[in-house]
Tab-separated table of C-alpha atoms in Angstrom:
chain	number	residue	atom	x	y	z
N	1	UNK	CA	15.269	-30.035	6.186
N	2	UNK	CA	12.022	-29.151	4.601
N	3	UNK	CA	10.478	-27.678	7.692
N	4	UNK	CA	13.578	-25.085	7.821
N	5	UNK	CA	13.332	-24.294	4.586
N	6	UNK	CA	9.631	-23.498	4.908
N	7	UNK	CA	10.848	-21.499	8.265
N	8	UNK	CA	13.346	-19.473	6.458
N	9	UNK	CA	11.314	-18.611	3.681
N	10	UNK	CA	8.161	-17.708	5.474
N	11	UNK	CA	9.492	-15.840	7.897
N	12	UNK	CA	13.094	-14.820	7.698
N	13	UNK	CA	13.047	-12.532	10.889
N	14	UNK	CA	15.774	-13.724	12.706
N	15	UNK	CA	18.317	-12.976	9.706
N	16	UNK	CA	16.585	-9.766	9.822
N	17	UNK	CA	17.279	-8.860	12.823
N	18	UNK	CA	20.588	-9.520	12.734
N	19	UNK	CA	21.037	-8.093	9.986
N	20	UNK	CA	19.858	-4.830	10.735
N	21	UNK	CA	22.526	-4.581	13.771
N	22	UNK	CA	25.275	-5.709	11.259
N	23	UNK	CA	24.882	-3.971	7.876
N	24	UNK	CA	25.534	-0.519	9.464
N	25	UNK	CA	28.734	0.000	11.648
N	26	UNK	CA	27.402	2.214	14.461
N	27	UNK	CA	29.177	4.031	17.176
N	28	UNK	CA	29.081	2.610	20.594
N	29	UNK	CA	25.710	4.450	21.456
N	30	UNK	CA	24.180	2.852	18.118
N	31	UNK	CA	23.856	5.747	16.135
N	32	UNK	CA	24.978	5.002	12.551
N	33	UNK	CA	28.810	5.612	11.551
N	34	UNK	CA	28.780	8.247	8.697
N	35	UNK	CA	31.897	6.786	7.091
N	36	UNK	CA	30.462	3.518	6.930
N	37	UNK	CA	29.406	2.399	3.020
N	38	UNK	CA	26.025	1.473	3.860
N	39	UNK	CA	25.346	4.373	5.346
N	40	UNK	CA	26.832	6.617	2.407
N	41	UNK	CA	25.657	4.631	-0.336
N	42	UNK	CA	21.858	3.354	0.797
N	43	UNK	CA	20.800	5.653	4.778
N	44	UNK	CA	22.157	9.124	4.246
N	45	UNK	CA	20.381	9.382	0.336
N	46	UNK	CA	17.341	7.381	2.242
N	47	UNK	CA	17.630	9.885	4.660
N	48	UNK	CA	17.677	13.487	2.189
N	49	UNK	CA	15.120	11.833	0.205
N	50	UNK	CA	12.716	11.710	3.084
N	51	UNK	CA	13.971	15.323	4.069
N	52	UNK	CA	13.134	16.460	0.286
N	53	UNK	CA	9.587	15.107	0.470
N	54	UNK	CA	8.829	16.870	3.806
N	55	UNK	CA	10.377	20.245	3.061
N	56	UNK	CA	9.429	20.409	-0.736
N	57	UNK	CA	6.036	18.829	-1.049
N	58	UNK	CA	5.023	20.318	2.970
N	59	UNK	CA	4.648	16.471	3.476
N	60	UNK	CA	4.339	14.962	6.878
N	61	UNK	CA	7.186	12.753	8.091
N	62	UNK	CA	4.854	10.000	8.451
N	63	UNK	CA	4.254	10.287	4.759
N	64	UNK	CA	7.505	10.820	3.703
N	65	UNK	CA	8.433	7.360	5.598
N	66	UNK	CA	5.553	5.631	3.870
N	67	UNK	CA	6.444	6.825	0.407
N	68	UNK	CA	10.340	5.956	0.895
N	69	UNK	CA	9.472	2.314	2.092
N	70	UNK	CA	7.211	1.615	-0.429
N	71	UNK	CA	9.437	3.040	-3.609
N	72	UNK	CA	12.546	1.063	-2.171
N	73	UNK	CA	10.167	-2.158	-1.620
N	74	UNK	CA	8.561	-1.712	-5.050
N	75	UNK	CA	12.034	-1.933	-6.932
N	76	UNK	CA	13.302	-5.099	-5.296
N	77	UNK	CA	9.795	-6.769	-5.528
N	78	UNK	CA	11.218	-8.327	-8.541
N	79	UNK	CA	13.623	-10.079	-6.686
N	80	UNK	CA	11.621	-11.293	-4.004
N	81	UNK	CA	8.934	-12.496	-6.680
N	82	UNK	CA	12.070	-14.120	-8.637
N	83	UNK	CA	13.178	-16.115	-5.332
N	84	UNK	CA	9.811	-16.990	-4.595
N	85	UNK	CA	8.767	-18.809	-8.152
N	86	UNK	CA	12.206	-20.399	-7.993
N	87	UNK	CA	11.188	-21.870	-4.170
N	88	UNK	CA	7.588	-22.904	-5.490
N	89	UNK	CA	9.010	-24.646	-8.660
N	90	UNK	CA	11.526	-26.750	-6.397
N	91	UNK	CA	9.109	-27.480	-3.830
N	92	UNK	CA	6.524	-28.466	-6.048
N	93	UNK	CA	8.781	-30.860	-7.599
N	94	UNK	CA	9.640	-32.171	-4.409
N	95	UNK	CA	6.485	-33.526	-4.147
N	96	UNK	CA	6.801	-35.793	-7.520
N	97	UNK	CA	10.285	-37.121	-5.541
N	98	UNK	CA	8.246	-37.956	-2.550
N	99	UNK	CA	7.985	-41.581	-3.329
N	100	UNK	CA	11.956	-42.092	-3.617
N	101	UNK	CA	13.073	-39.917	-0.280
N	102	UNK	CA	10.716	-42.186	1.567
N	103	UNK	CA	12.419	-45.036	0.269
N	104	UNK	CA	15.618	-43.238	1.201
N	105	UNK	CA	14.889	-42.128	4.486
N	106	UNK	CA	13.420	-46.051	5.364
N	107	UNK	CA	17.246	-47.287	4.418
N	108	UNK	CA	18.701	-44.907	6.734
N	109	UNK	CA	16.278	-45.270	9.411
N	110	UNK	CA	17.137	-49.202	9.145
N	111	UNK	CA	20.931	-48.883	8.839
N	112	UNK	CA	23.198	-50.506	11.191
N	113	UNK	CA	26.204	-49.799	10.113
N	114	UNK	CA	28.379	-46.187	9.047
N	115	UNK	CA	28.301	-47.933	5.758
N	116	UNK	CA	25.190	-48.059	4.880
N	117	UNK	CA	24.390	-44.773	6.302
N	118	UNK	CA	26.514	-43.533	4.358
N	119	UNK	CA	25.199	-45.174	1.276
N	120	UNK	CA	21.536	-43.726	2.085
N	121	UNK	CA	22.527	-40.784	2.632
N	122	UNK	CA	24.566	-40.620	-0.733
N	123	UNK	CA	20.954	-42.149	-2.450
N	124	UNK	CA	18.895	-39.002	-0.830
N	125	UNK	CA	21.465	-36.626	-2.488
N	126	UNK	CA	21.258	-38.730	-5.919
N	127	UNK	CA	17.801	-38.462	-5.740
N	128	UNK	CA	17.859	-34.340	-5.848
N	129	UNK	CA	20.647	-34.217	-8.126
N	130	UNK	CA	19.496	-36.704	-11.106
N	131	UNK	CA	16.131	-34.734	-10.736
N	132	UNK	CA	17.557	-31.140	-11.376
N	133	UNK	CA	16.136	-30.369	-8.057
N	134	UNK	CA	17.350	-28.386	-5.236
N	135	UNK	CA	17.822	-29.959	-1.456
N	136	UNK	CA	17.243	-26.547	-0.265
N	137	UNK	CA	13.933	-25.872	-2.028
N	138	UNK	CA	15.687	-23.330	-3.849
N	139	UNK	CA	16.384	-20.978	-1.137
N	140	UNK	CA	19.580	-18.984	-2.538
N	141	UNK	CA	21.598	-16.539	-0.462
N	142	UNK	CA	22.266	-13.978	-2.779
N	143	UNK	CA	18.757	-12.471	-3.011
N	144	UNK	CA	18.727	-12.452	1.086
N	145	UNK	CA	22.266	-10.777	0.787
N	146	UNK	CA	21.216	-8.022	-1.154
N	147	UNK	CA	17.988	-7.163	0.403
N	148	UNK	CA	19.191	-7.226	3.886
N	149	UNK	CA	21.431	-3.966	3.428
N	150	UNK	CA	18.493	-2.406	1.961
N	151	UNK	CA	16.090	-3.360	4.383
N	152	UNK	CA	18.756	-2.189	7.260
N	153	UNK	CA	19.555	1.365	6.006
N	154	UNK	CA	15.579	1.770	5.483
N	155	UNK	CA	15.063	1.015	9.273
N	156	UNK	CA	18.227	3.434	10.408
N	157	UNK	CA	16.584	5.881	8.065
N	158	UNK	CA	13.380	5.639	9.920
N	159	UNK	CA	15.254	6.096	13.195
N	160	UNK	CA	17.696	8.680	12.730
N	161	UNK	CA	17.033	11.085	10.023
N	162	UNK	CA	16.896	14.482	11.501
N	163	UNK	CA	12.917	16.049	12.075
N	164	UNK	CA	11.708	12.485	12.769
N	165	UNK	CA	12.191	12.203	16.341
N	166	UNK	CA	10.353	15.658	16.441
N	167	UNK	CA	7.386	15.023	14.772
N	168	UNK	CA	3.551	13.308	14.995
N	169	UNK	CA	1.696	11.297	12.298
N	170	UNK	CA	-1.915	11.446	12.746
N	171	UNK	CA	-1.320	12.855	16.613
N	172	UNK	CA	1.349	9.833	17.483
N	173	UNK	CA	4.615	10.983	18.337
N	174	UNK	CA	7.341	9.129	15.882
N	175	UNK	CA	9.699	9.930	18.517
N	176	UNK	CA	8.364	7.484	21.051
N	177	UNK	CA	7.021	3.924	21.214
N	178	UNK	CA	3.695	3.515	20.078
N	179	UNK	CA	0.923	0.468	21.068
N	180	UNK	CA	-1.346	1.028	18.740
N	181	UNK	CA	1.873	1.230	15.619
N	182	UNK	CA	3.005	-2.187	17.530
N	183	UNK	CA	-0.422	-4.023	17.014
N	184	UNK	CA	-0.871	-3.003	13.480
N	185	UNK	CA	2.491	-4.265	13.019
N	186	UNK	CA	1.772	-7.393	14.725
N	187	UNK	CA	-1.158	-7.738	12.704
N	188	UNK	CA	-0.007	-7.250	9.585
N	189	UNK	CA	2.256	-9.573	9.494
N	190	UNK	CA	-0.284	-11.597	11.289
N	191	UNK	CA	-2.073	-11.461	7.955
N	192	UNK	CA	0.992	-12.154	5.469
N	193	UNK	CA	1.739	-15.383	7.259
N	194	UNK	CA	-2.209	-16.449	7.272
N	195	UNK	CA	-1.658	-15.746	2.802
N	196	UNK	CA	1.377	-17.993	3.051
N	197	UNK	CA	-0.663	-20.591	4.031
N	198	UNK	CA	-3.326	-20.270	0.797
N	199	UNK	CA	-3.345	-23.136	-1.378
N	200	UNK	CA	-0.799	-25.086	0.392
N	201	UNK	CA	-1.306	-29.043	1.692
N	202	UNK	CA	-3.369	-29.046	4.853
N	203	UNK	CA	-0.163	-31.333	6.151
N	204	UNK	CA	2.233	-28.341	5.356
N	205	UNK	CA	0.053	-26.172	7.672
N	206	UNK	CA	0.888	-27.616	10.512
N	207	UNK	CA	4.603	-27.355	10.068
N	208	UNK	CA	3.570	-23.632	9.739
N	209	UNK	CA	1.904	-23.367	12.470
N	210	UNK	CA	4.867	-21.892	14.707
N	211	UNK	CA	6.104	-19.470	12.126
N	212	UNK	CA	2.534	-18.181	12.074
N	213	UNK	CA	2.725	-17.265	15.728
N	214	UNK	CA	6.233	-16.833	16.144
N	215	UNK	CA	6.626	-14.123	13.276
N	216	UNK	CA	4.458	-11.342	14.503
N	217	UNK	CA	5.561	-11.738	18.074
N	218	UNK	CA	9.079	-11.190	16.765
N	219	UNK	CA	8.044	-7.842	15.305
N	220	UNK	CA	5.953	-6.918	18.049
N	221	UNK	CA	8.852	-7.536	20.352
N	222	UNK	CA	11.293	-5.421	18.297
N	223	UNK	CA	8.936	-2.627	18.110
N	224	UNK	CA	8.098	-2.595	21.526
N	225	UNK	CA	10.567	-0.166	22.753
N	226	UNK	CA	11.413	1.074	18.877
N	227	UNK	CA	10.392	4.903	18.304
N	228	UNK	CA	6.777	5.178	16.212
N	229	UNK	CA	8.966	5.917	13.530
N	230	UNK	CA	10.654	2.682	13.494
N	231	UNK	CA	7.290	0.846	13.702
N	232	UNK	CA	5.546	2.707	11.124
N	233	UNK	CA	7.856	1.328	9.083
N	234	UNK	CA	7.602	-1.752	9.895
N	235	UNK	CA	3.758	-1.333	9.587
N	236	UNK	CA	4.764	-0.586	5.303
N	237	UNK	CA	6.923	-3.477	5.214
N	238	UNK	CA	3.896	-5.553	6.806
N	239	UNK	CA	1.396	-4.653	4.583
N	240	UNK	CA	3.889	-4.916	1.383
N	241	UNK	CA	4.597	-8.365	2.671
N	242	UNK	CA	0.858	-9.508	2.422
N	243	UNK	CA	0.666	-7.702	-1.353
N	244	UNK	CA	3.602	-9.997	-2.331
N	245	UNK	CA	2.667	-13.051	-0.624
N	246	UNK	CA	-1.049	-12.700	-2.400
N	247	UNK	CA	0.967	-12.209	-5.591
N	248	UNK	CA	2.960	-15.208	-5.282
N	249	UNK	CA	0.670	-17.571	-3.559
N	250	UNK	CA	-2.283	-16.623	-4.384
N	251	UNK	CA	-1.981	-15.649	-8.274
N	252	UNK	CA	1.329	-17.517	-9.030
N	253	UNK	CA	1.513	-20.588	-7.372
N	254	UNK	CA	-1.689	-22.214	-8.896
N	255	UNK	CA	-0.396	-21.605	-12.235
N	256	UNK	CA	3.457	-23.133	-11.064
N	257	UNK	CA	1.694	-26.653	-9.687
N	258	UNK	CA	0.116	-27.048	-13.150
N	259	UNK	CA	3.172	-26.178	-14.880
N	260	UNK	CA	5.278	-28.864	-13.058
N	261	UNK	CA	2.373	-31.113	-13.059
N	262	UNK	CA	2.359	-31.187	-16.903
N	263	UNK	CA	6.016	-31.210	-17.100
N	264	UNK	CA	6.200	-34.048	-14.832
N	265	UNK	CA	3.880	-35.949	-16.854
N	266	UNK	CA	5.831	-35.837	-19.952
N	267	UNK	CA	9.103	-36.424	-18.232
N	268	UNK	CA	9.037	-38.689	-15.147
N	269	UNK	CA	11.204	-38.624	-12.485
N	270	UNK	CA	14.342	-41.098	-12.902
N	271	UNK	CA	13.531	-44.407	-10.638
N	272	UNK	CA	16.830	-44.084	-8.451
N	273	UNK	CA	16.230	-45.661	-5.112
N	274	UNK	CA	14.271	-48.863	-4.914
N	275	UNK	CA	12.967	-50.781	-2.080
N	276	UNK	CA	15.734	-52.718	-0.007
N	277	UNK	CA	14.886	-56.458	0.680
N	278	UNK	CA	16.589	-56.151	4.286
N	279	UNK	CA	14.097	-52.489	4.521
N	280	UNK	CA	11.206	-53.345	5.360
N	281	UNK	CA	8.212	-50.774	6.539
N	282	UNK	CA	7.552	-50.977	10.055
N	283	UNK	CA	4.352	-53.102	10.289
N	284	UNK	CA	0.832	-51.819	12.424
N	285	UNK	CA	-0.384	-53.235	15.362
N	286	UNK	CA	-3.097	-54.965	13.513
N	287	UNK	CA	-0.623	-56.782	10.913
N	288	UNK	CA	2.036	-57.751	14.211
N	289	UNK	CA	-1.205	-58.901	16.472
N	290	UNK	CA	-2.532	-60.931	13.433
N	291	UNK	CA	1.097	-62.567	12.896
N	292	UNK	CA	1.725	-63.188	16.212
N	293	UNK	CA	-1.928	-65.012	16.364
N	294	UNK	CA	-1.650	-66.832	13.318
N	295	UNK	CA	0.837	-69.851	12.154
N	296	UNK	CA	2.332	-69.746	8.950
N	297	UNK	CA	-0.252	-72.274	7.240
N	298	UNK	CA	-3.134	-70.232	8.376
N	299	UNK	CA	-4.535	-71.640	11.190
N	300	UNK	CA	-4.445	-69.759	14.249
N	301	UNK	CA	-2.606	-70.723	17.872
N	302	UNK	CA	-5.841	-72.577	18.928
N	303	UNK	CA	-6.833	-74.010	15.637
N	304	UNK	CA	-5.126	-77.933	16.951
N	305	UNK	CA	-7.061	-77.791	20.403
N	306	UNK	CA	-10.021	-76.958	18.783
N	307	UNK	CA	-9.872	-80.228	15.972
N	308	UNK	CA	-9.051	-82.435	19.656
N	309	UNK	CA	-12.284	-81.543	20.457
C-alpha cells in the first residue's frame, strides 16, 4: 500500500488527467460549455483576467499565461504544503511502526486458514489505529478535490481564451504544438521528481524509480499534440512543482523526522503485535544447509563413521 501511496503523492498525473476532461462539461467538439459552473465560476474570470493583462499592461499572451498560473498556484500553495507535512508526519511515523507490520505481515504470510487471516489482517489495522497513524500515509481527498477544478479551468484557460490561438511567445506560435515547450515540460518535471527523492531512504528510491520516469513521459505525451499554449502552461506548473517540492523536502522534511524522532522517544509506540510461536521467519540457506547437516546433539551426519574409525 505504501508504494501507491508514494505513487499518488509523487506524481498524481493520472487523476490529473482525468480530471481535466471531467471538471469542465464541454460540447461534443471539446470546447468548454459556458453554462457549466466551472467554467463561470474559475475559466471565464481565468480567461478576462488574462485578456486584462494583455490589453491593459500591452503584455504578451505568453506573459499573461505565466502570471495567471503562477498567482492561482501561489494561493493554493498553502494547501499543497499543508497535505504534504501531514504525508511526511505519517510516513515518518510509519517508520517507528516498522517493527510491528513486519510482525503482522509474517502472520498473514503464514496463515492457513480465513481465520487467521482475518485476525492478521485485523492486527495490521490495530497497529495504525492505536498509533494515531494513518494507513494511507495521510493522503486525504479533499485537498486533491479542490485543486483539481482549479488546475482544470487553468488548462481550458490556456487553450481557449480568445487572442491565444493567434499569438507567439518569444517567436513560438501558442496556437500550435511546440517541441521545444514539450521538452522543457518534460524536463521540468524531470527535475521535481529528482527533489522528491532528496533526503529520502536509498530503499524508498527504488520504489520511485518508475514514477521518476513515468511522470514526465505522461506530460510529454499530453503535450505532444496540445497547442504551445497548453504546454507553456504546463512548463509554470513544472517549475512551481520543483519550488514546492524543494520547500517541502528539502527545507521541511529534515525538520519533521526530528520532530517525530523526539516525539517518539518520549512516547513509544504501543507493543500490539508480538511474535507468533507457530510464525516463524523463513530461515537462509546457510541456517537450513547447517540443520539439515547437523543432528540435534551437535554432531554432524558423519560424526559416528568417523569415531568407527
Amino acid at each position: 500500500m505504501s508504494k501507491m501511496n508514494k505513487w499518488l503523492l509523487s506524481s498524481g498525473l493520472f487523476g490529473l488527467l482525468l480530471a481535466l476532461s471531467g471538471c469542465v462539461s464541454t460540447n461534443a467538439d471539446g470546447t468548454p460549455k459556458e453554462t457549466g459552473m466551472i467554467y463561470r465560476f474559475l475559466v471565464k474570470p481565468l480567461g478576462d483576467m488574462i485578456t486584462m493583462l494583455v490589453e491593459n499592461f500591452n503584455w504578451s499572451y505568453g506573459w499573461a499565461i505565466i502570471a495567471v498560473t503562477i498567482v492561482v498556484r501561489v494561493i493554493i500553495l498553502p494547501l499543497g504544503i499543508h497535505q504534504s507535512r501531514k504525508t511526511m508526519v505519517q510516513s515518518e511515523k510509519m517508520q517507528f511502526l516498522k517493527p510491528q507490520v513486519d510482525i503482522a505481515q509474517a502472520n498473514l504470510k503464514k496463515a492457513t486458514t480465513r481465520e487467521e487471516q482475518m485476525q492478521a489482517q485485523a492486527e495490521m489495522q490495530k497497529i495504525y489505529s492505536e498509533n494515531n497513524v494513518s494507513m494511507f500515509g495521510g493522503i486525504g481527498c479533499l485537498p486533491l478535490l479542490i485543486q483539481m477544478p482549479i488546475f482544470s479551468a487553468l488548462y481550458f484557460t490556456a487553450r481557449y481564451t480568445q487572442g491565444i490561438q493567434n499569438s507567439e511567445f518569444f517567436g513560438v506560435s501558442l496556437g500550435d504544438p511546440s517541441i521545444l515547450f514539450v521538452a522543457i515540460a518534460g524536463l521540468s518535471y524531470l527535475a521535481q521528481g529528482y527533489i522528491s527523492t532528496i533526503g529520502i531512504p536509498e530503499e524508498q528510491k527504488k520504489t520511485m524509480k518508475t514514477m521518476l520516469i513515468v511522470s514526465p513521459l505522461m506530460i510529454v505525451f499530453m503535450s505532444m499534440s496540445a497547442p504551445a499554449g497548453v504546454t507553456l502552461y504546463w512548463v509554470v506548473g513544472g517549475v512551481f512543482s520543483c519550488i514546492q517540492t524543494f520547500i517541502t523536502n528539502v527545507i521541511m522534511k529534515p525538520k519533521i523526522r526530528a520532530q517525530v524522532e523526539a516525539e517518539m522517544k518520549a512516547n513509544p509506540p504501543k507493543t500490539v503485535v508480538t511474535p507468533r510461536k507457530d510464525v516463524t521467519p523463513e530461515k537462509t540457506e546457510a541456517v537450513k544447509k547447517a540443520l539439515n547437516t547437523t543432528k540435534p546433539n551437535g554432531k554432524g551426519r558423519n560424526a559416528g563413521k568417523q569415531q568407527r574409525k
